[in-house]
Amino acid sequence: MAEFPAPIAKLIEEFGRLPGIGPKSAQRLAFHVVSMSDDDVKKLIEALLHSKRDLVFCESCCCVTDHSPCFVCGDAERDHTMICVVQDTRDMLALERMKSYRGLYHVLGGAISPMDGIGPDELRLTELLHRLADDAIKEMILATNSTVEGEATASYIARLAHHFENLAVTRIAHGLPIGGDLEYADEATLARALEFRRPI
Ligand SMILES: [Zn+2]
């Protein structure tokens, strides 16, 4: 088979490094870029650069945001006695769309997954423990995904938090589909999962 011209091969290689993009999709995207107008390519490049330049991690909850503290942590009207622990900023935004949770969040940046080489040290657990050490926090809701990794992460954090005597640790209910990602759950399911959380 004839080889791809070098610039295309490079594009395919870069797209192929993105999550969920297999070799076929990488080729499709690369050839799509070639067919785009110069203007559209510039817009794409700018969007990529802006996303790196203008986004930071919130100094408190570690979510991805355009200003720190983020819109939740910086809101004095929120309930600052509750922390909902999620894997990812997308999960936090899914819960926010539900508009019924008024507490704070903590974004771990993933879940423990030995298969993918992600151990506890790769997650923002030190930052979480630091926040829990503040007596103002009365409840921590573990809202990691209901996958094997999400469950293992929830159990690990529950064990870590055991010595905080005045802290209630709860796990969201299994209204969520088993193996499901939080961010894809519909709002009613999410609301129910949060409402029927149980002690862990
Ligand atoms: Zn924040």
Coordinates of C-alpha atoms and ligand atoms in Angstrom, one line a residue:
M1 CA 0.0 0.0 0.0
A2 CA 1.2 3.4 -0.9
E3 CA 2.3 5.5 2.1
F4 CA 0.7 8.7 3.2
P5 CA 2.6 11.9 2.4
A6 CA 4.6 12.9 5.5
P7 CA 2.4 15.8 6.6
I8 CA -0.7 13.6 6.5
A9 CA 1.1 10.8 8.3
K10 CA 2.1 13.3 11.0
L11 CA -1.5 14.5 11.4
I12 CA -2.8 10.9 11.5
E13 CA -0.2 10.2 14.2
E14 CA -1.3 13.2 16.3
F15 CA -5.1 12.5 16.0
G16 CA -4.4 8.9 16.8
R17 CA -3.0 9.9 20.2
L18 CA -6.4 11.4 21.2
P19 CA -8.7 9.2 23.5
G20 CA -11.3 7.2 21.6
I21 CA -9.7 7.8 18.2
G22 CA -8.7 4.7 16.4
P23 CA -6.5 4.5 13.2
K24 CA -9.5 4.8 10.8
S25 CA -10.9 7.9 12.6
A26 CA -7.5 9.4 12.7
Q27 CA -7.2 9.1 9.0
R28 CA -10.7 10.5 8.4
L29 CA -9.9 13.5 10.6
A30 CA -6.5 14.1 9.0
F31 CA -8.0 14.1 5.5
H32 CA -10.8 16.4 6.7
V33 CA -8.3 18.9 7.9
V34 CA -6.7 18.9 4.4
S35 CA -10.1 19.7 2.9
M36 CA -10.8 22.6 5.3
S37 CA -10.3 26.3 4.3
D38 CA -7.3 28.1 5.6
D39 CA -9.6 30.2 7.7
D40 CA -11.2 27.2 9.4
V41 CA -7.8 25.6 10.1
K42 CA -6.7 28.8 11.8
K43 CA -9.9 28.8 13.9
L44 CA -9.2 25.3 15.0
I45 CA -5.6 26.1 15.8
E46 CA -6.6 29.1 17.8
A47 CA -9.3 27.1 19.7
L48 CA -6.6 24.5 20.6
L49 CA -4.1 27.2 21.8
H50 CA -6.7 29.1 23.7
S51 CA -7.9 26.0 25.5
K52 CA -4.4 25.6 26.9
R53 CA -3.6 29.2 27.5
D54 CA -6.9 30.4 29.1
L55 CA -7.8 27.4 31.2
V56 CA -6.5 26.7 34.7
F57 CA -7.3 24.3 37.5
C58 CA -9.4 25.8 40.3
E59 CA -7.1 26.3 43.3
S60 CA -9.8 24.8 45.5
C61 CA -11.8 22.1 43.8
C62 CA -9.3 21.4 41.0
C63 CA -11.9 21.6 38.2
V64 CA -10.9 23.0 34.8
T65 CA -12.0 26.6 34.7
D66 CA -11.3 29.9 33.0
H67 CA -10.8 31.6 36.4
S68 CA -9.8 30.4 39.8
P69 CA -11.6 30.1 42.2
C70 CA -14.2 28.6 39.9
F71 CA -17.9 29.8 39.7
V72 CA -18.8 27.2 42.4
C73 CA -16.0 27.7 44.9
G74 CA -16.2 31.5 44.5
D75 CA -20.0 31.6 45.3
A76 CA -20.7 32.5 48.9
E77 CA -24.3 31.4 48.5
R78 CA -23.3 27.7 48.0
D79 CA -23.3 25.3 50.9
H80 CA -19.7 25.2 51.9
T81 CA -20.2 22.3 54.3
M82 CA -20.6 19.7 51.6
I83 CA -18.1 18.3 49.0
C84 CA -19.2 16.1 46.2
V85 CA -16.2 14.1 44.8
V86 CA -16.3 13.5 41.1
Q87 CA -13.8 12.0 38.6
D88 CA -13.8 14.8 36.1
T89 CA -14.9 18.4 35.4
R90 CA -17.5 17.0 32.9
D91 CA -19.2 15.1 35.8
M92 CA -19.3 18.3 37.9
L93 CA -20.9 20.1 35.0
A94 CA -23.4 17.3 34.5
L95 CA -24.4 17.6 38.2
E96 CA -24.6 21.4 37.9
R97 CA -27.0 21.1 35.0
M98 CA -29.4 19.4 37.4
K99 CA -29.5 22.6 39.4
S100 CA -30.5 20.9 42.7
Y101 CA -27.1 20.4 44.3
R102 CA -25.9 23.5 46.2
G103 CA -22.7 22.2 47.8
L104 CA -19.1 22.2 46.6
Y105 CA -17.1 19.8 44.5
H106 CA -13.8 18.1 44.3
V107 CA -12.5 16.9 41.0
L108 CA -10.1 14.0 41.2
G109 CA -8.8 14.0 37.7
G110 CA -9.6 10.3 37.0
A111 CA -10.1 7.1 38.9
I112 CA -7.7 4.5 40.3
S113 CA -7.0 2.1 37.5
P114 CA -3.9 -0.1 37.8
M115 CA -4.4 -1.4 34.2
D116 CA -3.9 2.2 32.9
G117 CA -1.1 2.9 35.4
I118 CA -3.2 5.3 37.4
G119 CA -2.6 5.0 41.1
P120 CA -3.8 7.1 44.0
D121 CA -0.8 9.4 43.5
E122 CA -2.1 10.4 40.1
L123 CA -5.3 11.8 41.6
R124 CA -5.9 15.0 43.5
L125 CA -6.2 13.3 46.9
T126 CA -3.8 15.4 48.9
E127 CA -5.8 18.4 47.9
L128 CA -9.0 16.6 49.0
L129 CA -7.6 15.6 52.4
H130 CA -6.4 19.1 52.9
R131 CA -9.9 20.4 52.4
L132 CA -11.5 17.7 54.6
A133 CA -9.2 18.7 57.4
D134 CA -11.2 21.9 57.6
D135 CA -13.9 21.4 60.2
A136 CA -16.4 23.3 58.2
I137 CA -16.9 20.3 55.9
K138 CA -19.7 18.1 57.3
E139 CA -20.4 15.7 54.4
M140 CA -18.4 14.2 51.6
I141 CA -20.5 12.6 48.8
L142 CA -18.6 10.1 46.7
A143 CA -19.9 10.5 43.2
T144 CA -17.3 8.6 41.2
N145 CA -18.6 6.5 38.3
S146 CA -20.3 3.2 38.9
T147 CA -17.5 1.3 37.0
V148 CA -15.0 -1.0 38.7
E149 CA -12.5 1.9 38.8
G150 CA -15.0 4.3 40.2
E151 CA -16.1 1.9 42.9
A152 CA -12.5 1.1 43.9
T153 CA -11.7 4.8 44.0
A154 CA -14.8 5.5 46.2
S155 CA -13.8 2.8 48.7
Y156 CA -10.2 4.0 48.8
I157 CA -11.3 7.6 49.6
A158 CA -13.8 6.4 52.2
R159 CA -11.0 4.5 53.9
L160 CA -8.7 7.5 53.7
A161 CA -11.4 9.8 55.2
H162 CA -12.2 7.4 58.1
H163 CA -10.3 9.4 60.7
F164 CA -12.2 12.6 60.2
E165 CA -14.6 12.1 63.0
N166 CA -17.2 14.7 62.3
L167 CA -17.4 14.0 58.6
A168 CA -20.3 12.0 57.1
V169 CA -19.1 10.0 54.1
T170 CA -21.8 9.0 51.6
R171 CA -21.9 7.3 48.2
I172 CA -24.4 8.2 45.5
A173 CA -27.2 5.6 45.0
H174 CA -27.2 3.1 42.2
G175 CA -29.9 4.7 40.1
L176 CA -27.0 5.0 37.8
P177 CA -26.5 2.3 35.2
I178 CA -23.8 -0.1 36.3
G179 CA -20.6 0.6 34.4
G180 CA -22.1 4.0 33.5
D181 CA -20.3 7.3 33.3
L182 CA -21.8 10.0 35.4
E183 CA -21.7 12.6 32.6
Y184 CA -24.0 10.6 30.4
A185 CA -26.7 10.0 33.0
D186 CA -29.9 12.0 32.5
E187 CA -30.8 14.7 35.0
A188 CA -33.6 12.7 36.7
T189 CA -31.3 9.7 37.2
L190 CA -28.6 12.0 38.6
A191 CA -31.0 13.8 40.9
R192 CA -32.3 10.4 42.3
A193 CA -28.7 9.1 42.7
L194 CA -27.8 12.1 44.7
E195 CA -31.0 12.2 46.8
F196 CA -30.7 8.5 47.8
R197 CA -27.1 8.5 48.6
R198 CA -26.1 6.2 51.5
P199 CA -23.4 6.1 54.2
I200 CA -20.3 4.3 53.2
Ligands
ZN1 ZN -13.6 25.3 42.3

